[in-house]
Coordinates of C-alpha atoms in Angstrom, one line a residue:
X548 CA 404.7 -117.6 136.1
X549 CA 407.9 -119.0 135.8
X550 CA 407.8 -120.2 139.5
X551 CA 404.7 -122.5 138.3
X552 CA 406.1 -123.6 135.6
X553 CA 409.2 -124.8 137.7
X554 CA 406.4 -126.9 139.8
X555 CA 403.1 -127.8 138.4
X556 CA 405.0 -128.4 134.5
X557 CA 407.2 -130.9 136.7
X558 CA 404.2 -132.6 138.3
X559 CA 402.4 -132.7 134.6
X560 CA 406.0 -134.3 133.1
X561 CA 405.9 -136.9 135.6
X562 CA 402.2 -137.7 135.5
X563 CA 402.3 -138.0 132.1
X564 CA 405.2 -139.8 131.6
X565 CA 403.2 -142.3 134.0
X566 CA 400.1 -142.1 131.8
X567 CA 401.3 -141.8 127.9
X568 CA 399.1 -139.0 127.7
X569 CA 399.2 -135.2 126.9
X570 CA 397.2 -132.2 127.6
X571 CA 395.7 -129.8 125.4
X572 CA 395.6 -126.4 127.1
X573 CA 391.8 -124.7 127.4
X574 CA 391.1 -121.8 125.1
X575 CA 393.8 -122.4 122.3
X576 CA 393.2 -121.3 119.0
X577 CA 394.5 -120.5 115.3
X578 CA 394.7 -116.7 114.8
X579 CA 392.0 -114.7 114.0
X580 CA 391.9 -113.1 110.3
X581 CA 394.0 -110.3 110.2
X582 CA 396.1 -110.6 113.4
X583 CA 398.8 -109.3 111.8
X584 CA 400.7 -112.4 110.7
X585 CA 402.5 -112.5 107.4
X586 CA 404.0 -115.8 105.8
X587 CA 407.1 -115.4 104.1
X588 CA 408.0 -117.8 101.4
X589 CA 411.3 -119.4 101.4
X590 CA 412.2 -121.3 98.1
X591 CA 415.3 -123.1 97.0
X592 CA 415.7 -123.8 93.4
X593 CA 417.2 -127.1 94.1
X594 CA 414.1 -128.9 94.6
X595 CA 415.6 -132.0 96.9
X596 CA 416.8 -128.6 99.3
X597 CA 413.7 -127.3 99.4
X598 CA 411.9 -130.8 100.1
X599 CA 414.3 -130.9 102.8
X600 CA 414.6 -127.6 104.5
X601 CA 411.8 -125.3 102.8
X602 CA 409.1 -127.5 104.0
X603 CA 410.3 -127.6 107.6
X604 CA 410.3 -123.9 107.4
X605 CA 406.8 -124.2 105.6
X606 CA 405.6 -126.1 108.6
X607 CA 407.6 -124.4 111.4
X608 CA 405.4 -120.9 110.0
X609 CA 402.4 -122.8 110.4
X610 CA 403.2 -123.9 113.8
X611 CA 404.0 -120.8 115.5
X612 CA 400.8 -118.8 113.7
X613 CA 398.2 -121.7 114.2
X614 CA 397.5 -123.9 117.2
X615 CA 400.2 -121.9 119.7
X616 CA 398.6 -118.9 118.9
X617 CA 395.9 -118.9 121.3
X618 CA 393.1 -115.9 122.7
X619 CA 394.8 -113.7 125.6
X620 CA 391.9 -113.7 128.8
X621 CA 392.9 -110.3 130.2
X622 CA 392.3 -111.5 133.8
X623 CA 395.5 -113.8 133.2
X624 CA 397.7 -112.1 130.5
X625 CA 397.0 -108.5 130.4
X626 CA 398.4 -108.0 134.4
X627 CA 400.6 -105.0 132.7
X628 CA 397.2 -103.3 131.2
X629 CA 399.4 -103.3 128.0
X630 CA 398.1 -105.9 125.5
X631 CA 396.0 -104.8 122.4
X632 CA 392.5 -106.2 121.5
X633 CA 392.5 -107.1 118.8
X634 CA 394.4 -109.2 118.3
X635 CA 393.8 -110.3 121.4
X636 CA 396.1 -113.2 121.1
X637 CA 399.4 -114.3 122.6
X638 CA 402.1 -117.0 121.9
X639 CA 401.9 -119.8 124.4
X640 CA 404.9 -122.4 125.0
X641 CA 403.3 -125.2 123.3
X642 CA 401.7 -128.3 123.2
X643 CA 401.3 -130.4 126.5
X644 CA 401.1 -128.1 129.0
X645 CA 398.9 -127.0 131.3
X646 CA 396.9 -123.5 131.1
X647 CA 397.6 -120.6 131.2
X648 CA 401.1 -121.0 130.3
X649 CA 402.5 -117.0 131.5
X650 CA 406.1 -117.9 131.4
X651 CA 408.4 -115.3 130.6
X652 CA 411.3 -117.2 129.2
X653 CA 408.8 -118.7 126.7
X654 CA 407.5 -115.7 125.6
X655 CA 410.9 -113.6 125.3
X656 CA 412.6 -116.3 123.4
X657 CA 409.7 -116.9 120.8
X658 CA 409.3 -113.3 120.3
X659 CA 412.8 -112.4 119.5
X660 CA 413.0 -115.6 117.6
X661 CA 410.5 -114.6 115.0
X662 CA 407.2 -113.7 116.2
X663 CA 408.1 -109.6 116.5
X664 CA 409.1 -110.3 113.4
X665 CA 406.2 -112.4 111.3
X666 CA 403.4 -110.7 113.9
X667 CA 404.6 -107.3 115.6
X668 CA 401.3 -107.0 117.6
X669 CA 401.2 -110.2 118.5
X670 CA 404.8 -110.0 119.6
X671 CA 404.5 -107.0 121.4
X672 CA 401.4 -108.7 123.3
X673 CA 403.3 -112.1 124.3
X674 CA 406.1 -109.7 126.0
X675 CA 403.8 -107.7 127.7
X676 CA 401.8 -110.8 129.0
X677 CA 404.8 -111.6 131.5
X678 CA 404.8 -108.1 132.5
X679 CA 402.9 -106.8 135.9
X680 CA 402.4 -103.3 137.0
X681 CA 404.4 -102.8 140.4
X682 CA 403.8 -100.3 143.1
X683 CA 406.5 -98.1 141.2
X684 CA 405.8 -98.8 137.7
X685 CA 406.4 -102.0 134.9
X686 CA 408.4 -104.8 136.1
X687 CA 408.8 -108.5 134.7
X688 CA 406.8 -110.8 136.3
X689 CA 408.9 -111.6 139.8
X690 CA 409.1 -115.1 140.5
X691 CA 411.8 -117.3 142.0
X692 CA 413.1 -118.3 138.5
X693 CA 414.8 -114.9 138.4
X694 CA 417.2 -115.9 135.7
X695 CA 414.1 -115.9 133.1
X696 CA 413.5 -112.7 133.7
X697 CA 417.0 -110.9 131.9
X698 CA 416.1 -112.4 128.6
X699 CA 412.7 -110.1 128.2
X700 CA 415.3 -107.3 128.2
X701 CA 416.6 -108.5 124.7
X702 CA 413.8 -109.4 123.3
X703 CA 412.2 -106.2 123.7
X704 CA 415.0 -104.2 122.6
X705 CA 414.9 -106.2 119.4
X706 CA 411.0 -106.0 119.3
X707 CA 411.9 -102.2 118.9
X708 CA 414.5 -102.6 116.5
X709 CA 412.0 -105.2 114.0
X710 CA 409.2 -102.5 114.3
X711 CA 410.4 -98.7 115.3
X712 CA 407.4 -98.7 117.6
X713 CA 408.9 -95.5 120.0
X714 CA 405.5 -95.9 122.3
X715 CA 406.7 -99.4 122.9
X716 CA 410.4 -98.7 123.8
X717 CA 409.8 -95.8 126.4
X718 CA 407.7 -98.3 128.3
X719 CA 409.9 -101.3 127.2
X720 CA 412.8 -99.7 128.3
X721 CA 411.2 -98.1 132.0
X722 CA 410.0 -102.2 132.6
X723 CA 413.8 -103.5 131.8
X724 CA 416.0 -100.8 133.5
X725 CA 413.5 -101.3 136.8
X726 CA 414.0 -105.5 136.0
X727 CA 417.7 -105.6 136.1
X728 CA 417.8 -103.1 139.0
X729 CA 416.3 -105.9 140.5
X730 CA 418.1 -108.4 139.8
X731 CA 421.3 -106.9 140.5
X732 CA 420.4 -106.3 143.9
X733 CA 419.5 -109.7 144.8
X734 CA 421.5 -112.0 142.7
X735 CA 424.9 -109.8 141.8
X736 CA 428.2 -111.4 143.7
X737 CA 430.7 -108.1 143.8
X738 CA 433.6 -110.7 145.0
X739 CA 433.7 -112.2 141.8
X740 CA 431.7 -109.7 139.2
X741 CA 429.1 -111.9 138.1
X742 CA 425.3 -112.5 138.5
X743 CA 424.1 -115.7 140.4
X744 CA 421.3 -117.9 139.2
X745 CA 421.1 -121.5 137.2
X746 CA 422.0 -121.9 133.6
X747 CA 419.2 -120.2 130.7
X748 CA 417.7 -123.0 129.9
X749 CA 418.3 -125.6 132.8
X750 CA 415.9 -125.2 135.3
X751 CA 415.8 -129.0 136.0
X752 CA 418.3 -130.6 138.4
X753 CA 419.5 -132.8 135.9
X754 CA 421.3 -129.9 133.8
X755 CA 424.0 -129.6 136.8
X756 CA 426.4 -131.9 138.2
X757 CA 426.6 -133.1 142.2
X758 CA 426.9 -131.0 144.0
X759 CA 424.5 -129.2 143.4
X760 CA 422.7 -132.0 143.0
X761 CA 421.8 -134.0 145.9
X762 CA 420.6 -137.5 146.0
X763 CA 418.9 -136.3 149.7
X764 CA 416.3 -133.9 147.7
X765 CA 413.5 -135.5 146.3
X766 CA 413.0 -132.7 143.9
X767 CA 413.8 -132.2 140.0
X768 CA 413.5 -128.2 140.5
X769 CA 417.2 -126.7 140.5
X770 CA 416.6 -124.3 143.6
X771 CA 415.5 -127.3 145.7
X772 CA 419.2 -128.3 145.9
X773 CA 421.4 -126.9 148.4
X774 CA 423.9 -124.3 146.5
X775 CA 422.2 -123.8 143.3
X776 CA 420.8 -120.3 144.1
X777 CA 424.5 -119.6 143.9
X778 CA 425.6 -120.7 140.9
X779 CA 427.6 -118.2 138.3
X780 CA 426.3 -119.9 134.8
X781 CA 428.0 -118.8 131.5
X782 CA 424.8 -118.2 129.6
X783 CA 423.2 -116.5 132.4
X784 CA 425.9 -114.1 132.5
X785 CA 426.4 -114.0 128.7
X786 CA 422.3 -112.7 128.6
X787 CA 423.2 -110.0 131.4
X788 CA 426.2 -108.8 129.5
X789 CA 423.7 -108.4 126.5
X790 CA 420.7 -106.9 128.7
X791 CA 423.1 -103.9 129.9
X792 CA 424.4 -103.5 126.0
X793 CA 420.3 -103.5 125.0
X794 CA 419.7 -101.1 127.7
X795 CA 422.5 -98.9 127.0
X796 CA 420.9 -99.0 122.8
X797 CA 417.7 -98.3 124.7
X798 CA 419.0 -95.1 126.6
X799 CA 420.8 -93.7 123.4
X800 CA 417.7 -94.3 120.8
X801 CA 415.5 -92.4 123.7
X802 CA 418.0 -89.5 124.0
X803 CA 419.5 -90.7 127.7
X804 CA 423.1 -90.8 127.4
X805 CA 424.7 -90.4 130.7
X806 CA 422.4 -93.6 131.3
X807 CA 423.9 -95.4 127.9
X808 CA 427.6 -94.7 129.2
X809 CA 426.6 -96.2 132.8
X810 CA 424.7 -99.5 131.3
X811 CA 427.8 -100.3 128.9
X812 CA 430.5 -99.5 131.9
X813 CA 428.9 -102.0 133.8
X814 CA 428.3 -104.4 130.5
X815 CA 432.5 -104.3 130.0
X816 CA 432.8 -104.6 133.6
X817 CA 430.8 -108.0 133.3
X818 CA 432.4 -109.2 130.0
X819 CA 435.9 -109.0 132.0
X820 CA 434.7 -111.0 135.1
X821 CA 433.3 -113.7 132.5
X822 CA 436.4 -114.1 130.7
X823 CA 438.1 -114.2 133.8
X824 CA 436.1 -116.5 135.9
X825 CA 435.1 -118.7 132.7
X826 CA 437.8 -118.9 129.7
X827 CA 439.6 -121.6 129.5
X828 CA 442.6 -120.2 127.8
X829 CA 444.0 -124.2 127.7
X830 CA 440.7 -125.8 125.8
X831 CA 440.1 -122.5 124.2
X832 CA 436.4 -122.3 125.8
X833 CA 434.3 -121.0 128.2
X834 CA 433.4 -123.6 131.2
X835 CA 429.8 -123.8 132.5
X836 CA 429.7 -122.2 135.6
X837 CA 431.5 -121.2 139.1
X838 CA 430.2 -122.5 142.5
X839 CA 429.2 -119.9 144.8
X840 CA 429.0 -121.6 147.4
X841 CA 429.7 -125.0 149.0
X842 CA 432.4 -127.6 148.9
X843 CA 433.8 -126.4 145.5
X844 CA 433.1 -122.5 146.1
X845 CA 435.0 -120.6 143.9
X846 CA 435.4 -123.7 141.5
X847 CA 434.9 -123.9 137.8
X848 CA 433.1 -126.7 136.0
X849 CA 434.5 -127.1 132.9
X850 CA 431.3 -128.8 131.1
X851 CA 430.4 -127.7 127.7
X852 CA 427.1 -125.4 128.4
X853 CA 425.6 -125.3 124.6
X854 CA 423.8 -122.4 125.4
X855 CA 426.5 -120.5 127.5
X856 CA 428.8 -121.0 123.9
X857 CA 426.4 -119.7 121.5
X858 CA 425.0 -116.8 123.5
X859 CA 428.7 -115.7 124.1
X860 CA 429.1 -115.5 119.8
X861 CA 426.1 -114.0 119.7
X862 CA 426.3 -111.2 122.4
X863 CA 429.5 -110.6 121.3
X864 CA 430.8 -111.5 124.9
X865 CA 433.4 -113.8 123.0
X866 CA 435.3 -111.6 120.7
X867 CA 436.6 -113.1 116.8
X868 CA 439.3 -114.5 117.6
X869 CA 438.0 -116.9 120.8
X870 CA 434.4 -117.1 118.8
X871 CA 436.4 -119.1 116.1
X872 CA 438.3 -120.9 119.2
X873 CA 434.8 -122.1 120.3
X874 CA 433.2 -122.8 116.8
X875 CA 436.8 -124.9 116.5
X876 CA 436.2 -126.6 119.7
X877 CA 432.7 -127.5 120.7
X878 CA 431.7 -130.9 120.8
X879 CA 428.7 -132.3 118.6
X880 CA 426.5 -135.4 119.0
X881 CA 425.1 -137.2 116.5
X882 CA 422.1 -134.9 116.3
X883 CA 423.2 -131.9 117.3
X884 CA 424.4 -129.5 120.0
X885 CA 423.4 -130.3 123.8
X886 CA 422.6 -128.7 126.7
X887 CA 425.4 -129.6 128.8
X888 CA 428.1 -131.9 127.7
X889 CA 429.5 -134.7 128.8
X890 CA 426.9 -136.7 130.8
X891 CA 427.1 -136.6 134.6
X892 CA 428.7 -139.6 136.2
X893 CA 424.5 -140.2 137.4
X894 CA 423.4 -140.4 134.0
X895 CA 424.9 -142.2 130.4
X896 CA 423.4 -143.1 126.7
X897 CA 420.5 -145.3 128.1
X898 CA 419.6 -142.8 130.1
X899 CA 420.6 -139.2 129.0
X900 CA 419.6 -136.6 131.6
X901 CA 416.9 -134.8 130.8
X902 CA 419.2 -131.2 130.6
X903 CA 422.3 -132.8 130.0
X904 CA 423.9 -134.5 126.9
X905 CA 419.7 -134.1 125.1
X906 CA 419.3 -132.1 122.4
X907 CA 416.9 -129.1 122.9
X908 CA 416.1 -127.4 119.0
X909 CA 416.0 -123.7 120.7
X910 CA 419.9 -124.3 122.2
X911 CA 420.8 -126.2 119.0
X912 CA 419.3 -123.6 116.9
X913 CA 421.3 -120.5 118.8
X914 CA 424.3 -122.4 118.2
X915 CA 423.4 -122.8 114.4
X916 CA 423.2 -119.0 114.1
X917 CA 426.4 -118.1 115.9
X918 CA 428.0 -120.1 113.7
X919 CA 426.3 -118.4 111.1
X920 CA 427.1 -115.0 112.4
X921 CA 431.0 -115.9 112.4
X922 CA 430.6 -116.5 108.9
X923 CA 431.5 -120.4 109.1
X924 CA 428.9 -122.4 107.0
X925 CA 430.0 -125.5 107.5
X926 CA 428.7 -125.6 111.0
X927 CA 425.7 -123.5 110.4
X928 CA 424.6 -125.9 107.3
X929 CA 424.9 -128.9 109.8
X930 CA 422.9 -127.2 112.6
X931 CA 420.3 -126.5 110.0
X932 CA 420.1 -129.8 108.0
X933 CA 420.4 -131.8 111.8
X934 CA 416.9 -129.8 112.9
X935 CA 415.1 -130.3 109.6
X936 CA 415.9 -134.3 109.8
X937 CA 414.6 -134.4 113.7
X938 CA 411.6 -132.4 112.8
X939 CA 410.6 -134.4 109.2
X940 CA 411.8 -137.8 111.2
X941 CA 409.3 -136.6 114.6
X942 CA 406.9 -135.3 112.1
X943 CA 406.8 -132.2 114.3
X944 CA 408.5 -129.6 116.6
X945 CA 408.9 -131.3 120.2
X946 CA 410.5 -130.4 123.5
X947 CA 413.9 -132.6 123.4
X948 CA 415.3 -135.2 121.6
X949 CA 417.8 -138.1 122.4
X950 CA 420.9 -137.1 120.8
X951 CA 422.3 -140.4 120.3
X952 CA 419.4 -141.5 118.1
X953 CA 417.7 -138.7 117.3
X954 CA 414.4 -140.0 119.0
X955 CA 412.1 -138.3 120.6
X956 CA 412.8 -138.5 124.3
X957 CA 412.1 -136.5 127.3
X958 CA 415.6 -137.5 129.3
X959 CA 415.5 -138.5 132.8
X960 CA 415.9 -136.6 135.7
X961 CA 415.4 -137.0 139.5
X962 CA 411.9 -136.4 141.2
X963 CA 409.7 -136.7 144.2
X964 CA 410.0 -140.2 144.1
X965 CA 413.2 -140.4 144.5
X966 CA 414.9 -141.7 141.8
X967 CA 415.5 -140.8 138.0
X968 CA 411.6 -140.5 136.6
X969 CA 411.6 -140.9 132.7
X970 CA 410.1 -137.8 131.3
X971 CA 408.0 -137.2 128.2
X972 CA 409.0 -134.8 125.4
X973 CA 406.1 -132.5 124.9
X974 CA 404.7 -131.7 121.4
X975 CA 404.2 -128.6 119.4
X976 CA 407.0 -126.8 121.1
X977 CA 407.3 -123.4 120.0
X978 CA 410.3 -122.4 120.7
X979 CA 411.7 -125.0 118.8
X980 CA 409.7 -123.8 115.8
X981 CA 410.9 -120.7 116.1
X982 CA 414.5 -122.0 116.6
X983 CA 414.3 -123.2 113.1
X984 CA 412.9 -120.1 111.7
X985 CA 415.8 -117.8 113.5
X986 CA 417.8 -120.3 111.4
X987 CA 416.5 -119.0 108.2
X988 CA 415.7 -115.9 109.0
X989 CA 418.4 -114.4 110.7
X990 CA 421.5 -117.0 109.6
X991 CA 420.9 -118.1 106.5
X992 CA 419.4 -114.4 105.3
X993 CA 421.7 -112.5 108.2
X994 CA 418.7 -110.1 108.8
X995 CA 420.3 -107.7 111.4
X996 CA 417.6 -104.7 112.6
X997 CA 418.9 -101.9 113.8
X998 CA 417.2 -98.1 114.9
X999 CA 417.4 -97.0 111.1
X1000 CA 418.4 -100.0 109.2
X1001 CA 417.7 -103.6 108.1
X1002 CA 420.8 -105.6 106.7
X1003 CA 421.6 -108.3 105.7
X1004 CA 425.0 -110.8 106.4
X1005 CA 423.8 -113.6 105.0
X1006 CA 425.7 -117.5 105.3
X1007 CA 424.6 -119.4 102.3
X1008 CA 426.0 -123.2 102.2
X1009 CA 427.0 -123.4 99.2
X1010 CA 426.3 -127.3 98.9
X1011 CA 422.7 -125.5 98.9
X1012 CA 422.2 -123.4 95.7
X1013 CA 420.0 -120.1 95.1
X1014 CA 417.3 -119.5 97.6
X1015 CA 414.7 -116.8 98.3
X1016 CA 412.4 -115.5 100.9
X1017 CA 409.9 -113.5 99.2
X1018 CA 406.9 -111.7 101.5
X1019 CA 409.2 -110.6 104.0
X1020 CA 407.0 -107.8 106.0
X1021 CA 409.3 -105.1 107.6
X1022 CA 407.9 -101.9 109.0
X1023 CA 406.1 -100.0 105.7
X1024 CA 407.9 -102.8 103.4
X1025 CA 407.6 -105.8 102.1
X1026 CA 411.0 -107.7 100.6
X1027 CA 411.7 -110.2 98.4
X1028 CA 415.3 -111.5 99.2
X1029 CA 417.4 -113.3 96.8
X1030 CA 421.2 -115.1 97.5
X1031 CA 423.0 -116.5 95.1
X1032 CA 426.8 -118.1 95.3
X1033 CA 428.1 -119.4 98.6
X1034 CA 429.7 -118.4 102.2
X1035 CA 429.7 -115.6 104.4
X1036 CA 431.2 -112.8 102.4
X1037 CA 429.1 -110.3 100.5
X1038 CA 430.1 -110.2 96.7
X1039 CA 428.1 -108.2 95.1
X1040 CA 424.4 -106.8 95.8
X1041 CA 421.7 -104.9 94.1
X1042 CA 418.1 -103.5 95.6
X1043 CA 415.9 -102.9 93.1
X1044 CA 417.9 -103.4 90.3
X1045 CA 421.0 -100.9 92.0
X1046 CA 424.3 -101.9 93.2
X1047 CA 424.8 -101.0 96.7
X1048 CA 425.5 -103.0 100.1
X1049 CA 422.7 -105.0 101.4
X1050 CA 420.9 -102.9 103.3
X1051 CA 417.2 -101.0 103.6
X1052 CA 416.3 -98.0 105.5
X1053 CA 414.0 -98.2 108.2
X1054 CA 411.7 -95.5 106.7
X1055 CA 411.2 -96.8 103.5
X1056 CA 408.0 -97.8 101.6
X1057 CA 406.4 -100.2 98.8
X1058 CA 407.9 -103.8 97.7
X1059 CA 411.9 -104.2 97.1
X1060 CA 413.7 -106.6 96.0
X1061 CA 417.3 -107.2 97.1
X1062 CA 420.0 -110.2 95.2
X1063 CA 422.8 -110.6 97.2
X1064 CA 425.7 -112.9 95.6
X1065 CA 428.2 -114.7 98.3
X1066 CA 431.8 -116.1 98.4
X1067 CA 433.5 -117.8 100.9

């Protein structure tokens, strides 16, 4: 559970940032022949490109389908009754950490970041391994990290969307609709229209400024701090908004729409609280997050939250105009895009805080793509060349690195003992694999599912030259995709030898190919 992971993982950092030593959770394995993963080969005619990036992409494919693919004991995973054997196998978090690793943030991002895509049954099996059968029906796993829980509503929605599976959206949709009935009982604030809860990815203290954060509490887990339940977070609210717009998608696709109308009411009802609670209309960005509670109730922090940003692109929270303002505006480090910018007073260059100014791949790489969905490649190509260097320089996918450096670096944050414990950055991280791969996949190729439809919108850098991804698996198909030119704006476009826009139907059959030329 999430909950666990907020306590035991946070024992483990410590102990082994004493020690030097990682763990090797029991039972993991490479998949089984015929699981249902397919490997996609990207290829850049410019071979010093594809040195750079199409080995990392090479590698990132190999990551995700080999060790951190690992055997699903039903006694653990299968709480939902849900999972398919075979292929018996799940997605676990990654390297370092304890077993079993049922976390449901984990397996929601990794899932929507490519594994629904490259293995649909395995995908399908890592969402429904955070899922538990409630006295009234399917419900994500309840735990006391309940802002995890709101991104398995999007990942499932696009799970449906990569493979058309119907039996899997009447149940996905039944588990999500139950989920954020939840949620919005417990954690909605009607005096200011938004959801309460720590930021997406910052469950440790270190991610948030004092207050919360209180020198008295001998504790790096957020909730341990007085106030923090009641924190309004961009990205948390930016994931709600896009939970009530995938569950209004849901109701239509399943023929409900008196329930589509009522999910999107509420979603514009949200975006408007956001924008007026959170845009800064004098920095042209959205701040981090409102106190609820406490000496600054009703307050904004005006910290950059690097999630918060590119979730609000991406959801399409942010519309044009202030997604440009943003790409126009965000601070970068040296390597990359950090949680939370600047540091806390607590915490500086020697010692970045762990959730702070640190550069996490899975934040960085959201970024990247909402860069690449506003059609701006200059930003997009540094988000992508940035990750490849940390991961060829590491010589793998970890956790977190420095972001001054470019080292890898666990951050510091406070503890039992009392003062700022010195974590460890934990290997084989899969959701930074898979960080890199939505990079590819869904910016640089712009593959955009929808209930009838792939297409593409792609952002090529032009600095990069022709590239392909041939082996692409979707539904009954498999793709071979070509782009040629440079930008974000479709030129010209052929599949199978036809001009037409860049686009396949859901329903189709048999290998395609698909060359699509860009301009700026």
């Amino acid at each position: 559970m999430a909950a666990e992971r907020g306590i035991s993982r946070r024992a483990l950092l410590i102990a082994l940032a004493i020690a030097g030593a990682t763990a090797v959770p029991a039972g993991a394995q490479g998949p089984a022949p015929g699981n249902g993963y397919t490997m996609p080969t990207l290829t850049f005619d410019d071979q010093t490109v594809q040195r750079r990036l199409g080995t990392v992409h090479a590698s990132a494919l190999r990551s995700v389908s080999g060790a951190n693919t690992i055997g699903a004991d039903r006694a653990v995973y299968d709480r939902s009754g849900l999972l398919s054997y075979p292929p018996g196998t799940v997605v676990r978090a990654g390297g370092g950490y304890p077993a079993p690793q049922r976390w449901t943030r984990d397996a929601a991002v990794n899932a929507w970041s490519g594994v629904s895509l490259l293995a649909p049954d395995v995908g399908r099996n890592t969402l429904w391994s955070v899922v538990d059968r409630a006295r009234d029906g399917l419900v994500v796993q309840q735990d006391n990290q309940w802002w995890d829980q709101i991104v398995w509503v999007l990942a499932a929605h696009h799970h449906y969307l990569v493979t058309g599976d119907r039996d899997f959206l009447a149940r996905a949709y039944d588990t999500s609709a139950r989920t954020l009935a939840a949620r919005r009982a417990e954690h909605f604030d009607p005096s200011f229209g938004l959801f309460a809860g720590p930021g997406f990815m910052n469950d440790g203290i270190s991610g948030y400024p004092s207050p919360p954060a209180s020198k008295s509490v001998h504790s790096s887990f957020v909730l341990d701090h007085p106030h923090a339940a009641k924190l309004m977070c961009l990205s948390t609210n930016c994931l709600y908004y896009g939970a009530h717009q995938a569950l209004a998608a849901m109701s239509e696709a399943l023929g409900h729409p008196v329930q589509a109308a009522s999910f999107r009411s509420d979603a514009e009802h949200l975006r408007t609280a956001i924008d007026q609670h959170l845009w800064r209309a004098d920095a042209g960005t959205y701040g981090y997050l409102v106190h609820g509670e406490g000496p600054l109730a009703g307050r904004l922090d005006t910290s950059q939250e690097g999630a918060g940003l590119a979730l609000a692109i991406l959801l399409g929270v942010a519309d044009s105009r202030r997604a440009g303002q943003i790409l126009d505006s965000t601070h970068w480090q040296p390597y990359g895009i950090v949680n939370v910018w600047p540091h806390f007073p607590r915490f500086d260059d020697r010692h970045p805080g762990r959730h702070n100014v640190m550069v996490w791949p899975m934040v960085h790489g959201l970024y990247g793509q909402a860069a690449a969905d506003a059609g701006r490649s200059e930003p997009f190509a540094l988000a992508v060349d940035t990750l490849a260097d940390l991961v060829t320089a590491s010589g793998g996918f970890y956790e977190l690195y420095d972001s001054v450096t470019g080292k890898v670096d666990g951050g510091w944050q406070g503890g039992a003992s009392g003062h700022a414990d010195h974590f460890v950055s934990q290997p084989d991280q899969t959701w930074s694999a898979t960080a890199y791969l939505r990079l590819i996949h869904e910016g640089l190729f712009g593959l955009t599912f929808t209930d009838d439809s792939l297409r593409l919108a792609p952002c090529l850098p032009s600095a990069w030259g022709p590239v392909s991804l041939r082996g692409l698996r979707y539904r009954g198909m498999t793709l071979d995709v070509r782009l040629s030119g440079g930008g974000g704006r479709v030129e010209s476009c052929t599949v199978d030898g036809l001009a037409g826009d860049p686009v396949v139907a859901a329903d189709g059959q048999g290998h395609h190919t698909i060359e699509v030329a860009l301009k700026s």
